[in-house]
CSV table of N, CA and C in Angstrom, one decimal:
chain,number,residue,atom,x,y,z
A,1,MET,N,-53.1,-4.7,70.6
A,1,MET,CA,-53.7,-5.1,71.8
A,1,MET,C,-55.1,-5.4,71.6
A,2,SER,N,-55.6,-6.5,72.1
A,2,SER,CA,-57.0,-6.9,71.9
A,2,SER,C,-57.9,-6.0,72.7
A,3,ASP,N,-59.2,-6.0,72.2
A,3,ASP,CA,-60.2,-5.2,72.9
A,3,ASP,C,-60.3,-5.6,74.4
A,4,GLU,N,-60.3,-6.9,74.7
A,4,GLU,CA,-60.3,-7.4,76.0
A,4,GLU,C,-59.2,-6.9,76.9
A,5,ALA,N,-58.0,-6.9,76.3
A,5,ALA,CA,-56.8,-6.5,77.0
A,5,ALA,C,-56.8,-4.9,77.3
A,6,LEU,N,-57.4,-4.2,76.3
A,6,LEU,CA,-57.5,-2.7,76.5
A,6,LEU,C,-58.5,-2.4,77.7
A,7,VAL,N,-59.6,-3.1,77.7
A,7,VAL,CA,-60.6,-2.9,78.8
A,7,VAL,C,-60.0,-3.4,80.2
A,8,HIS,N,-59.3,-4.6,80.1
A,8,HIS,CA,-58.7,-5.1,81.4
A,8,HIS,C,-57.7,-4.1,81.9
A,9,ALA,N,-56.9,-3.5,81.0
A,9,ALA,CA,-55.9,-2.5,81.4
A,9,ALA,C,-56.5,-1.3,82.1
A,10,GLU,N,-57.7,-0.8,81.5
A,10,GLU,CA,-58.4,0.3,82.0
A,10,GLU,C,-58.9,0.0,83.4
A,11,ILE,N,-59.5,-1.2,83.6
A,11,ILE,CA,-60.0,-1.6,84.9
A,11,ILE,C,-58.9,-1.8,85.9
A,12,ASP,N,-57.7,-2.3,85.5
A,12,ASP,CA,-56.5,-2.4,86.4
A,12,ASP,C,-56.1,-1.0,86.8
A,13,ARG,N,-56.1,0.0,85.9
A,13,ARG,CA,-55.7,1.4,86.3
A,13,ARG,C,-56.7,1.9,87.3
A,14,ALA,N,-58.0,1.6,87.2
A,14,ALA,CA,-59.0,2.0,88.1
A,14,ALA,C,-58.7,1.5,89.5
A,15,TRP,N,-58.3,0.2,89.5
A,15,TRP,CA,-58.0,-0.4,90.8
A,15,TRP,C,-56.7,0.2,91.4
A,16,GLU,N,-55.7,0.5,90.6
A,16,GLU,CA,-54.5,1.1,91.1
A,16,GLU,C,-54.8,2.5,91.8
A,17,GLN,N,-55.8,3.2,91.3
A,17,GLN,CA,-56.1,4.5,91.8
A,17,GLN,C,-56.7,4.4,93.2
A,18,THR,N,-57.2,3.3,93.6
A,18,THR,CA,-57.8,3.1,94.9
A,18,THR,C,-56.7,3.1,96.0
A,19,THR,N,-55.5,2.7,95.6
A,19,THR,CA,-54.4,2.5,96.5
A,19,THR,C,-54.6,1.5,97.6
A,20,LEU,N,-55.7,0.6,97.4
A,20,LEU,CA,-56.0,-0.4,98.4
A,20,LEU,C,-55.2,-1.7,98.1
A,21,PRO,N,-55.0,-2.5,99.1
A,21,PRO,CA,-54.3,-3.8,98.8
A,21,PRO,C,-55.1,-4.7,97.9
A,22,ASP,N,-54.4,-5.5,97.1
A,22,ASP,CA,-55.0,-6.3,96.1
A,22,ASP,C,-56.0,-7.3,96.7
A,23,ASP,N,-55.8,-7.7,97.9
A,23,ASP,CA,-56.7,-8.7,98.5
A,23,ASP,C,-58.1,-8.1,98.8
A,24,GLN,N,-58.2,-6.8,98.7
A,24,GLN,CA,-59.5,-6.2,98.9
A,24,GLN,C,-60.2,-6.0,97.5
A,25,ARG,N,-59.6,-6.3,96.4
A,25,ARG,CA,-60.2,-6.1,95.1
A,25,ARG,C,-61.3,-7.0,94.9
A,26,PRO,N,-62.5,-6.5,94.7
A,26,PRO,CA,-63.7,-7.3,94.4
A,26,PRO,C,-63.7,-7.7,92.9
A,27,ASP,N,-64.4,-8.9,92.7
A,27,ASP,CA,-64.7,-9.3,91.3
A,27,ASP,C,-65.9,-8.5,90.9
A,28,VAL,N,-65.8,-7.9,89.7
A,28,VAL,CA,-66.8,-7.1,89.1
A,28,VAL,C,-67.1,-7.5,87.7
A,29,GLU,N,-68.4,-7.7,87.4
A,29,GLU,CA,-68.8,-8.0,86.0
A,29,GLU,C,-69.1,-6.7,85.3
A,30,VAL,N,-68.7,-6.7,84.1
A,30,VAL,CA,-69.0,-5.5,83.2
A,30,VAL,C,-70.5,-5.5,82.9
A,31,ILE,N,-71.1,-4.4,83.2
A,31,ILE,CA,-72.5,-4.3,82.8
A,31,ILE,C,-72.7,-3.9,81.4
A,32,ARG,N,-71.9,-2.8,81.0
A,32,ARG,CA,-71.9,-2.4,79.6
A,32,ARG,C,-70.8,-1.5,79.4
A,33,TYR,N,-70.3,-1.4,78.1
A,33,TYR,CA,-69.3,-0.4,77.7
A,33,TYR,C,-70.0,1.0,77.6
A,34,THR,N,-69.2,2.0,77.8
A,34,THR,CA,-69.8,3.4,77.6
A,34,THR,C,-68.9,4.2,76.7
A,35,ASP,N,-69.5,5.2,76.1
A,35,ASP,CA,-68.7,6.1,75.3
A,35,ASP,C,-68.0,7.1,76.2
A,36,LEU,N,-67.2,8.0,75.6
A,36,LEU,CA,-66.4,9.0,76.4
A,36,LEU,C,-67.2,10.0,77.2
A,37,ILE,N,-68.4,10.2,76.8
A,37,ILE,CA,-69.3,11.2,77.4
A,37,ILE,C,-70.2,10.6,78.5
A,38,GLU,N,-70.9,9.5,78.1
A,38,GLU,CA,-71.8,8.9,79.0
A,38,GLU,C,-71.2,8.1,80.1
A,39,GLY,N,-69.9,7.8,80.0
A,39,GLY,CA,-69.2,7.0,81.0
A,39,GLY,C,-69.2,7.7,82.4
A,40,ALA,N,-68.9,9.0,82.4
A,40,ALA,CA,-69.0,9.7,83.7
A,40,ALA,C,-70.4,9.7,84.2
A,41,GLU,N,-71.4,9.8,83.4
A,41,GLU,CA,-72.8,9.8,83.9
A,41,GLU,C,-73.2,8.5,84.5
A,42,ALA,N,-72.8,7.4,83.8
A,42,ALA,CA,-73.1,6.1,84.3
A,42,ALA,C,-72.3,5.8,85.6
A,43,ILE,N,-71.1,6.2,85.7
A,43,ILE,CA,-70.3,6.0,87.0
A,43,ILE,C,-70.9,6.9,88.1
A,44,ALA,N,-71.3,8.1,87.8
A,44,ALA,CA,-71.9,9.0,88.9
A,44,ALA,C,-73.2,8.4,89.4
A,45,ALA,N,-74.0,7.9,88.4
A,45,ALA,CA,-75.3,7.3,88.9
A,45,ALA,C,-75.1,6.1,89.7
A,46,CYS,N,-74.1,5.3,89.3
A,46,CYS,CA,-73.7,4.0,90.0
A,46,CYS,C,-73.3,4.4,91.4
A,47,MET,N,-72.4,5.4,91.5
A,47,MET,CA,-71.9,5.8,92.8
A,47,MET,C,-73.0,6.3,93.8
A,48,ASN,N,-73.9,7.1,93.2
A,48,ASN,CA,-75.0,7.6,94.0
A,48,ASN,C,-75.9,6.5,94.5
A,49,GLU,N,-76.1,5.5,93.6
A,49,GLU,CA,-77.0,4.3,93.9
A,49,GLU,C,-76.3,3.5,95.0
A,50,ARG,N,-75.0,3.2,94.8
A,50,ARG,CA,-74.3,2.3,95.7
A,50,ARG,C,-74.1,2.9,97.1
A,51,GLY,N,-73.7,4.2,97.2
A,51,GLY,CA,-73.3,4.7,98.5
A,51,GLY,C,-73.9,6.0,98.8
A,52,GLY,N,-74.8,6.5,98.0
A,52,GLY,CA,-75.4,7.8,98.3
A,52,GLY,C,-74.4,9.0,98.4
A,53,TRP,N,-73.4,9.0,97.4
A,53,TRP,CA,-72.3,9.9,97.5
A,53,TRP,C,-72.5,11.3,97.0
A,54,ASN,N,-73.6,11.5,96.4
A,54,ASN,CA,-73.9,12.8,95.8
A,54,ASN,C,-72.8,13.2,94.7
A,55,VAL,N,-72.6,12.3,93.9
A,55,VAL,CA,-71.6,12.5,92.8
A,55,VAL,C,-72.3,12.9,91.6
A,56,ARG,N,-71.6,13.8,90.8
A,56,ARG,CA,-72.2,14.3,89.6
A,56,ARG,C,-71.1,14.1,88.5
A,57,ALA,N,-71.6,14.0,87.3
A,57,ALA,CA,-70.8,13.9,86.1
A,57,ALA,C,-70.4,15.3,85.7
A,58,SER,N,-69.2,15.4,85.1
A,58,SER,CA,-68.7,16.6,84.6
A,58,SER,C,-67.9,16.3,83.3
A,59,ALA,N,-67.4,17.4,82.6
A,59,ALA,CA,-66.7,17.2,81.4
A,59,ALA,C,-65.4,16.4,81.6
A,60,GLY,N,-64.8,16.5,82.8
A,60,GLY,CA,-63.6,15.8,83.1
A,60,GLY,C,-63.7,14.5,83.8
A,61,GLY,N,-65.0,14.0,84.0
A,61,GLY,CA,-65.2,12.8,84.7
A,61,GLY,C,-66.3,12.8,85.6
A,62,TYR,N,-66.1,12.6,86.9
A,62,TYR,CA,-67.1,12.6,87.9
A,62,TYR,C,-66.5,13.1,89.2
A,63,GLY,N,-67.3,13.7,90.1
A,63,GLY,CA,-66.8,14.1,91.4
A,63,GLY,C,-68.0,14.7,92.2
A,64,SER,N,-67.6,15.2,93.4
A,64,SER,CA,-68.6,15.7,94.3
A,64,SER,C,-68.1,17.0,94.9
A,65,ASP,N,-69.0,18.0,95.1
A,65,ASP,CA,-68.6,19.2,95.7
A,65,ASP,C,-68.7,19.1,97.3
A,66,ASP,N,-69.3,18.0,97.7
A,66,ASP,CA,-69.4,17.7,99.1
A,66,ASP,C,-68.1,17.2,99.7
A,67,PRO,N,-67.8,17.6,101.0
A,67,PRO,CA,-66.6,17.1,101.6
A,67,PRO,C,-66.7,15.6,101.8
A,68,MET,N,-65.6,14.8,101.8
A,68,MET,CA,-65.6,13.4,102.0
A,68,MET,C,-65.9,13.2,103.5
A,69,PRO,N,-66.9,12.4,103.9
A,69,PRO,CA,-67.1,12.2,105.3
A,69,PRO,C,-65.9,11.4,105.9
A,70,SER,N,-65.5,11.8,107.1
A,70,SER,CA,-64.4,11.2,107.7
A,70,SER,C,-64.6,9.7,107.9
A,71,GLY,N,-63.5,9.0,107.5
A,71,GLY,CA,-63.5,7.5,107.7
A,71,GLY,C,-64.2,6.8,106.5
A,72,GLN,N,-64.6,7.5,105.5
A,72,GLN,CA,-65.4,6.9,104.4
A,72,GLN,C,-64.5,6.8,103.1
A,73,GLU,N,-63.2,7.1,103.2
A,73,GLU,CA,-62.4,7.1,102.0
A,73,GLU,C,-62.3,5.7,101.4
A,74,THR,N,-62.2,4.6,102.2
A,74,THR,CA,-62.1,3.3,101.6
A,74,THR,C,-63.4,2.9,101.0
A,75,ALA,N,-64.5,3.2,101.6
A,75,ALA,CA,-65.8,2.8,101.0
A,75,ALA,C,-66.0,3.6,99.7
A,76,TYR,N,-65.6,4.8,99.7
A,76,TYR,CA,-65.7,5.6,98.4
A,76,TYR,C,-64.8,5.0,97.3
A,77,ALA,N,-63.6,4.7,97.7
A,77,ALA,CA,-62.7,4.1,96.7
A,77,ALA,C,-63.2,2.8,96.1
A,78,LEU,N,-63.7,2.0,97.0
A,78,LEU,CA,-64.3,0.7,96.5
A,78,LEU,C,-65.5,0.9,95.6
A,79,ASP,N,-66.4,1.8,96.0
A,79,ASP,CA,-67.5,2.1,95.2
A,79,ASP,C,-67.1,2.7,93.8
A,80,ALA,N,-66.1,3.6,93.8
A,80,ALA,CA,-65.6,4.1,92.6
A,80,ALA,C,-65.1,3.0,91.7
A,81,TYR,N,-64.3,2.1,92.3
A,81,TYR,CA,-63.7,1.0,91.5
A,81,TYR,C,-64.8,0.1,90.9
A,82,VAL,N,-65.8,-0.3,91.7
A,82,VAL,CA,-66.8,-1.1,91.3
A,82,VAL,C,-67.6,-0.5,90.1
A,83,CYS,N,-67.9,0.8,90.2
A,83,CYS,CA,-68.6,1.5,89.2
A,83,CYS,C,-67.8,1.7,87.9
A,84,GLU,N,-66.5,2.0,88.1
A,84,GLU,CA,-65.7,2.2,86.9
A,84,GLU,C,-65.5,0.8,86.2
A,85,ALA,N,-65.4,-0.2,87.0
A,85,ALA,CA,-65.2,-1.6,86.4
A,85,ALA,C,-66.5,-2.1,85.8
A,86,SER,N,-67.6,-1.6,86.3
A,86,SER,CA,-68.9,-2.0,85.8
A,86,SER,C,-69.3,-1.3,84.4
A,87,TYR,N,-68.7,-0.1,84.3
A,87,TYR,CA,-69.0,0.7,83.1
A,87,TYR,C,-67.7,1.2,82.4
A,88,PRO,N,-66.9,0.2,82.0
A,88,PRO,CA,-65.7,0.7,81.3
A,88,PRO,C,-65.9,1.3,80.0
A,89,THR,N,-64.9,2.0,79.5
A,89,THR,CA,-65.0,2.7,78.2
A,89,THR,C,-64.9,1.6,77.1
A,90,ASP,N,-65.8,1.8,76.1
A,90,ASP,CA,-65.8,1.0,74.9
A,90,ASP,C,-64.4,0.9,74.3
A,91,PRO,N,-63.8,-0.2,74.0
A,91,PRO,CA,-62.5,-0.3,73.5
A,91,PRO,C,-62.2,0.5,72.3
A,92,LYS,N,-63.2,0.9,71.5
A,92,LYS,CA,-62.9,1.7,70.3
A,92,LYS,C,-62.3,3.0,70.7
A,93,TYR,N,-62.6,3.5,71.9
A,93,TYR,CA,-62.1,4.8,72.4
A,93,TYR,C,-60.8,4.7,73.1
A,94,LEU,N,-60.3,3.4,73.3
A,94,LEU,CA,-59.1,3.2,74.0
A,94,LEU,C,-57.9,2.9,73.1
A,95,ARG,N,-58.3,2.6,71.8
A,95,ARG,CA,-57.2,2.3,70.8
A,95,ARG,C,-56.5,3.6,70.4
A,96,PRO,N,-55.2,3.5,70.0
A,96,PRO,CA,-54.5,4.6,69.5
A,96,PRO,C,-55.2,5.1,68.2
A,97,LEU,N,-55.2,6.4,68.0
A,97,LEU,CA,-55.9,6.9,66.8
A,97,LEU,C,-54.9,6.8,65.6
A,98,ASP,N,-55.5,6.3,64.4
A,98,ASP,CA,-54.7,6.2,63.2
A,98,ASP,C,-54.6,7.7,62.6
A,99,LYS,N,-53.9,7.8,61.5
A,99,LYS,CA,-53.7,9.1,60.8
A,99,LYS,C,-55.0,9.7,60.4
A,100,THR,N,-55.9,9.0,59.8
A,100,THR,CA,-57.2,9.5,59.4
A,100,THR,C,-58.0,10.0,60.6
A,101,GLN,N,-58.0,9.3,61.7
A,101,GLN,CA,-58.7,9.7,62.9
A,101,GLN,C,-58.1,11.0,63.5
A,102,ARG,N,-56.7,11.1,63.5
A,102,ARG,CA,-56.0,12.3,64.0
A,102,ARG,C,-56.4,13.5,63.1
A,103,GLU,N,-56.5,13.3,61.8
A,103,GLU,CA,-56.9,14.4,60.9
A,103,GLU,C,-58.3,14.8,61.2
A,104,ARG,N,-59.2,13.9,61.4
A,104,ARG,CA,-60.6,14.3,61.8
A,104,ARG,C,-60.6,15.0,63.1
A,105,LEU,N,-59.8,14.6,64.1
A,105,LEU,CA,-59.7,15.3,65.4
A,105,LEU,C,-59.2,16.7,65.2
A,106,TYR,N,-58.2,16.9,64.3
A,106,TYR,CA,-57.7,18.2,64.0
A,106,TYR,C,-58.8,19.1,63.5
A,107,ASP,N,-59.6,18.6,62.5
A,107,ASP,CA,-60.7,19.3,61.9
A,107,ASP,C,-61.7,19.7,63.0
A,108,PHE,N,-62.0,18.8,63.9
A,108,PHE,CA,-63.0,19.1,65.0
A,108,PHE,C,-62.5,20.2,65.8
A,109,TYR,N,-61.2,20.2,66.2
A,109,TYR,CA,-60.6,21.3,67.0
A,109,TYR,C,-60.6,22.6,66.2
A,110,ASP,N,-60.2,22.5,65.0
A,110,ASP,CA,-60.1,23.8,64.2
A,110,ASP,C,-61.4,24.4,63.8
A,111,VAL,N,-62.4,23.6,63.7
A,111,VAL,CA,-63.7,24.2,63.3
A,111,VAL,C,-64.7,24.2,64.5
A,112,GLU,N,-65.1,23.1,65.0
A,112,GLU,CA,-66.1,23.1,66.0
A,112,GLU,C,-65.7,23.6,67.4
A,113,LEU,N,-64.5,23.2,67.8
A,113,LEU,CA,-64.1,23.6,69.1
A,113,LEU,C,-63.8,25.1,69.1
A,114,ARG,N,-63.1,25.6,68.0
A,114,ARG,CA,-62.8,27.0,67.9
A,114,ARG,C,-64.1,27.8,67.8
A,115,ALA,N,-65.1,27.4,67.1
A,115,ALA,CA,-66.4,28.1,67.1
A,115,ALA,C,-67.1,28.1,68.5
A,116,CYS,N,-66.9,27.1,69.2
A,116,CYS,CA,-67.5,27.1,70.6
A,116,CYS,C,-66.7,28.1,71.5
A,117,PHE,N,-65.4,28.2,71.4
A,117,PHE,CA,-64.7,29.2,72.1
A,117,PHE,C,-65.1,30.6,71.7
A,118,ASP,N,-65.3,30.8,70.4
A,118,ASP,CA,-65.7,32.1,69.9
A,118,ASP,C,-67.1,32.5,70.5
A,119,LYS,N,-68.0,31.5,70.5
A,119,LYS,CA,-69.3,31.8,71.1
A,119,LYS,C,-69.3,32.2,72.5
A,120,HIS,N,-68.2,31.8,73.3
A,120,HIS,CA,-68.1,32.2,74.7
A,120,HIS,C,-67.1,33.3,74.8
A,121,ASP,N,-66.8,34.0,73.7
A,121,ASP,CA,-65.9,35.2,73.7
A,121,ASP,C,-64.5,34.8,74.4
A,122,GLN,N,-64.0,33.6,74.1
A,122,GLN,CA,-62.7,33.2,74.6
A,122,GLN,C,-61.8,32.9,73.4
A,123,THR,N,-60.5,32.9,73.7
A,123,THR,CA,-59.6,32.6,72.6
A,123,THR,C,-59.0,31.2,72.9
A,124,MET,N,-59.1,30.3,71.9
A,124,MET,CA,-58.5,29.0,72.0
A,124,MET,C,-57.0,29.2,71.7
A,125,ALA,N,-56.2,28.4,72.5
A,125,ALA,CA,-54.8,28.4,72.3
A,125,ALA,C,-54.5,28.1,70.8
A,126,GLU,N,-53.4,28.6,70.3
A,126,GLU,CA,-53.0,28.4,68.9
A,126,GLU,C,-52.8,26.9,68.6
A,127,LEU,N,-53.6,26.4,67.7
A,127,LEU,CA,-53.5,25.0,67.2
A,127,LEU,C,-52.2,24.9,66.4
A,128,PRO,N,-51.4,23.8,66.6
A,128,PRO,CA,-50.3,23.6,65.8
A,128,PRO,C,-50.7,23.4,64.3
A,129,SER,N,-49.8,23.4,63.4
A,129,SER,CA,-50.2,23.1,62.0
A,129,SER,C,-50.8,21.7,61.9
A,130,ARG,N,-51.6,21.6,60.9
A,130,ARG,CA,-52.2,20.3,60.7
A,130,ARG,C,-51.2,19.1,60.6
A,131,GLY,N,-50.1,19.3,59.8
A,131,GLY,CA,-49.1,18.3,59.7
A,131,GLY,C,-48.4,18.0,61.0
A,132,LYS,N,-48.1,19.0,61.8
A,132,LYS,CA,-47.4,18.8,63.1
A,132,LYS,C,-48.4,18.1,64.0
A,133,PHE,N,-49.6,18.5,64.0
A,133,PHE,CA,-50.6,17.9,64.9
A,133,PHE,C,-50.8,16.4,64.6
A,134,VAL,N,-50.9,16.1,63.4
A,134,VAL,CA,-51.2,14.7,63.0
A,134,VAL,C,-49.9,13.8,63.3
A,135,GLU,N,-48.7,14.4,62.9
A,135,GLU,CA,-47.5,13.6,63.1
A,135,GLU,C,-47.1,13.5,64.6
A,136,ASP,N,-47.2,14.5,65.3
A,136,ASP,CA,-46.7,14.6,66.7
A,136,ASP,C,-47.8,14.4,67.8
A,137,TYR,N,-49.0,14.0,67.4
A,137,TYR,CA,-50.1,13.9,68.3
A,137,TYR,C,-49.8,13.3,69.6
A,138,TYR,N,-49.1,12.2,69.6
A,138,TYR,CA,-48.8,11.4,70.9
A,138,TYR,C,-47.7,12.0,71.7
A,139,GLN,N,-47.0,13.0,71.2
A,139,GLN,CA,-45.9,13.6,71.9
A,139,GLN,C,-46.2,15.1,72.3
A,140,MET,N,-47.3,15.7,71.8
A,140,MET,CA,-47.5,17.1,72.1
A,140,MET,C,-48.4,17.3,73.3
A,141,THR,N,-48.3,18.5,73.8
A,141,THR,CA,-49.0,18.9,75.0
A,141,THR,C,-50.0,20.1,74.8
A,142,TRP,N,-50.5,20.2,73.6
A,142,TRP,CA,-51.4,21.3,73.3
A,142,TRP,C,-52.6,21.3,74.2
A,143,ASP,N,-52.9,22.5,74.7
A,143,ASP,CA,-54.1,22.6,75.6
A,143,ASP,C,-54.9,23.8,75.0
A,144,PRO,N,-56.1,23.5,74.5
A,144,PRO,CA,-56.9,24.6,73.9
A,144,PRO,C,-57.3,25.6,74.9
A,145,TYR,N,-57.3,25.3,76.2
A,145,TYR,CA,-57.8,26.2,77.2
A,145,TYR,C,-56.7,27.1,77.8
A,146,ALA,N,-55.4,26.9,77.3
A,146,ALA,CA,-54.3,27.6,77.9
A,146,ALA,C,-54.4,29.1,77.9
A,147,ASP,N,-55.1,29.7,76.9
A,147,ASP,CA,-55.2,31.2,76.8
A,147,ASP,C,-56.5,31.7,77.4
A,148,VAL,N,-57.3,30.9,78.1
A,148,VAL,CA,-58.5,31.4,78.6
A,148,VAL,C,-58.2,32.4,79.7
A,149,THR,N,-58.9,33.5,79.7
A,149,THR,CA,-58.6,34.6,80.7
A,149,THR,C,-59.6,34.6,81.8
A,150,ASP,N,-59.2,35.4,82.9
A,150,ASP,CA,-60.1,35.7,84.0
A,150,ASP,C,-60.5,34.4,84.8
A,151,THR,N,-59.6,33.5,84.9
A,151,THR,CA,-59.9,32.3,85.7
A,151,THR,C,-59.6,32.4,87.2
A,152,GLY,N,-59.0,33.5,87.6
A,152,GLY,CA,-58.6,33.7,89.0
A,152,GLY,C,-59.6,34.2,89.9
A,153,THR,N,-60.8,34.5,89.4
A,153,THR,CA,-61.9,35.0,90.2
A,153,THR,C,-63.0,33.9,90.3
A,154,PRO,N,-63.8,34.0,91.3
A,154,PRO,CA,-64.9,33.0,91.4
A,154,PRO,C,-65.8,33.0,90.1
A,155,ALA,N,-66.1,34.2,89.6
A,155,ALA,CA,-67.0,34.3,88.4
A,155,ALA,C,-66.2,33.7,87.2
A,156,GLY,N,-64.9,34.0,87.1
A,156,GLY,CA,-64.1,33.5,86.0
A,156,GLY,C,-63.9,32.0,86.1
A,157,ALA,N,-63.8,31.5,87.3
A,157,ALA,CA,-63.6,30.0,87.5
A,157,ALA,C,-64.9,29.3,87.0
A,158,ARG,N,-66.1,29.9,87.4
A,158,ARG,CA,-67.4,29.3,86.9
A,158,ARG,C,-67.5,29.4,85.4
A,159,ALA,N,-67.1,30.5,84.8
A,159,ALA,CA,-67.1,30.7,83.4
A,159,ALA,C,-66.2,29.7,82.7
A,160,PHE,N,-65.0,29.4,83.3
A,160,PHE,CA,-64.1,28.4,82.8
A,160,PHE,C,-64.7,27.0,82.9
A,161,ASP,N,-65.3,26.7,84.0
A,161,ASP,CA,-66.0,25.4,84.1
A,161,ASP,C,-67.1,25.2,83.0
A,162,GLU,N,-67.8,26.3,82.8
A,162,GLU,CA,-68.9,26.3,81.8
A,162,GLU,C,-68.3,26.1,80.4
A,163,LEU,N,-67.2,26.8,80.2
A,163,LEU,CA,-66.5,26.7,78.9
A,163,LEU,C,-66.1,25.2,78.6
A,164,GLN,N,-65.4,24.6,79.6
A,164,GLN,CA,-65.0,23.2,79.5
A,164,GLN,C,-66.2,22.3,79.3
A,165,ALA,N,-67.3,22.5,80.0
A,165,ALA,CA,-68.4,21.7,79.8
A,165,ALA,C,-69.0,21.8,78.4
A,166,GLU,N,-69.1,23.0,77.9
A,166,GLU,CA,-69.8,23.2,76.7
A,166,GLU,C,-68.9,23.1,75.5
A,167,CYS,N,-67.6,23.3,75.7
A,167,CYS,CA,-66.6,23.2,74.6
A,167,CYS,C,-65.6,22.1,74.9
A,168,SER,N,-66.1,20.9,75.0
A,168,SER,CA,-65.3,19.7,75.3
A,168,SER,C,-64.3,19.4,74.2
A,169,MET,N,-63.1,19.0,74.6
A,169,MET,CA,-62.1,18.5,73.7
A,169,MET,C,-62.5,17.1,73.1
A,170,LEU,N,-63.5,16.5,73.7
A,170,LEU,CA,-63.9,15.2,73.2
A,170,LEU,C,-64.9,15.3,72.1
A,171,PRO,N,-64.6,15.0,70.9
A,171,PRO,CA,-65.6,15.0,69.8
A,171,PRO,C,-66.7,14.0,70.0
A,172,GLY,N,-67.9,14.2,69.6
A,172,GLY,CA,-69.0,13.3,69.7
A,172,GLY,C,-68.8,12.0,69.0
A,173,THR,N,-69.6,11.0,69.4
A,173,THR,CA,-69.5,9.7,68.8
A,173,THR,C,-69.8,9.7,67.3
A,174,ASP,N,-70.5,10.7,66.8
A,174,ASP,CA,-70.8,10.8,65.4
A,174,ASP,C,-69.8,11.7,64.6
A,175,SER,N,-68.7,12.0,65.2
A,175,SER,CA,-67.7,12.9,64.6
A,175,SER,C,-66.9,12.2,63.5
A,176,GLY,N,-66.9,10.9,63.5
A,176,GLY,CA,-66.0,10.1,62.6
A,176,GLY,C,-64.6,9.9,63.2
A,177,VAL,N,-64.3,10.5,64.3
A,177,VAL,CA,-62.9,10.3,64.9
A,177,VAL,C,-62.8,8.9,65.4
A,178,TRP,N,-63.8,8.4,66.0
A,178,TRP,CA,-63.7,7.1,66.7
A,178,TRP,C,-64.0,5.9,65.8
A,179,GLY,N,-64.1,6.1,64.6
A,179,GLY,CA,-64.2,4.9,63.7
A,179,GLY,C,-65.6,4.4,63.5
């Protein structure tokens, strides 16, 4: 799949999430591609600028702790789409990972992510063997956070959010995973 097709598919998915009719879909020009980390920050800033939504970036994307004002769902959905379409993910992050990239991702999880969990006195879920991880990457459902404890209390939930923010499953752009 070409880079253009990958980006177009991502933008189409963003539109589908709005659940609005296609005749309401605005034409949007791409401002710039983003990496996996800065994308949420660019979209949050765009949302705040466009509609004053008080949106913040997080490890899992973007969102707001404020309740949605009644009757503003359509405006929010449109602003989210415009911002996501304006700052799509760089196609190099959208392509399937080759074997070498999956091996580098395994190394990241086994060394850096595990060390981050240890720093937070948490146990990372057991990582499959290197061979299984590399060969079955697109079929497996491994979740490094599955064994995190004490998430049922407010303090535990905050600690879990902090763990996810500081111990992201997304390796940095300099990790070699992304080519």
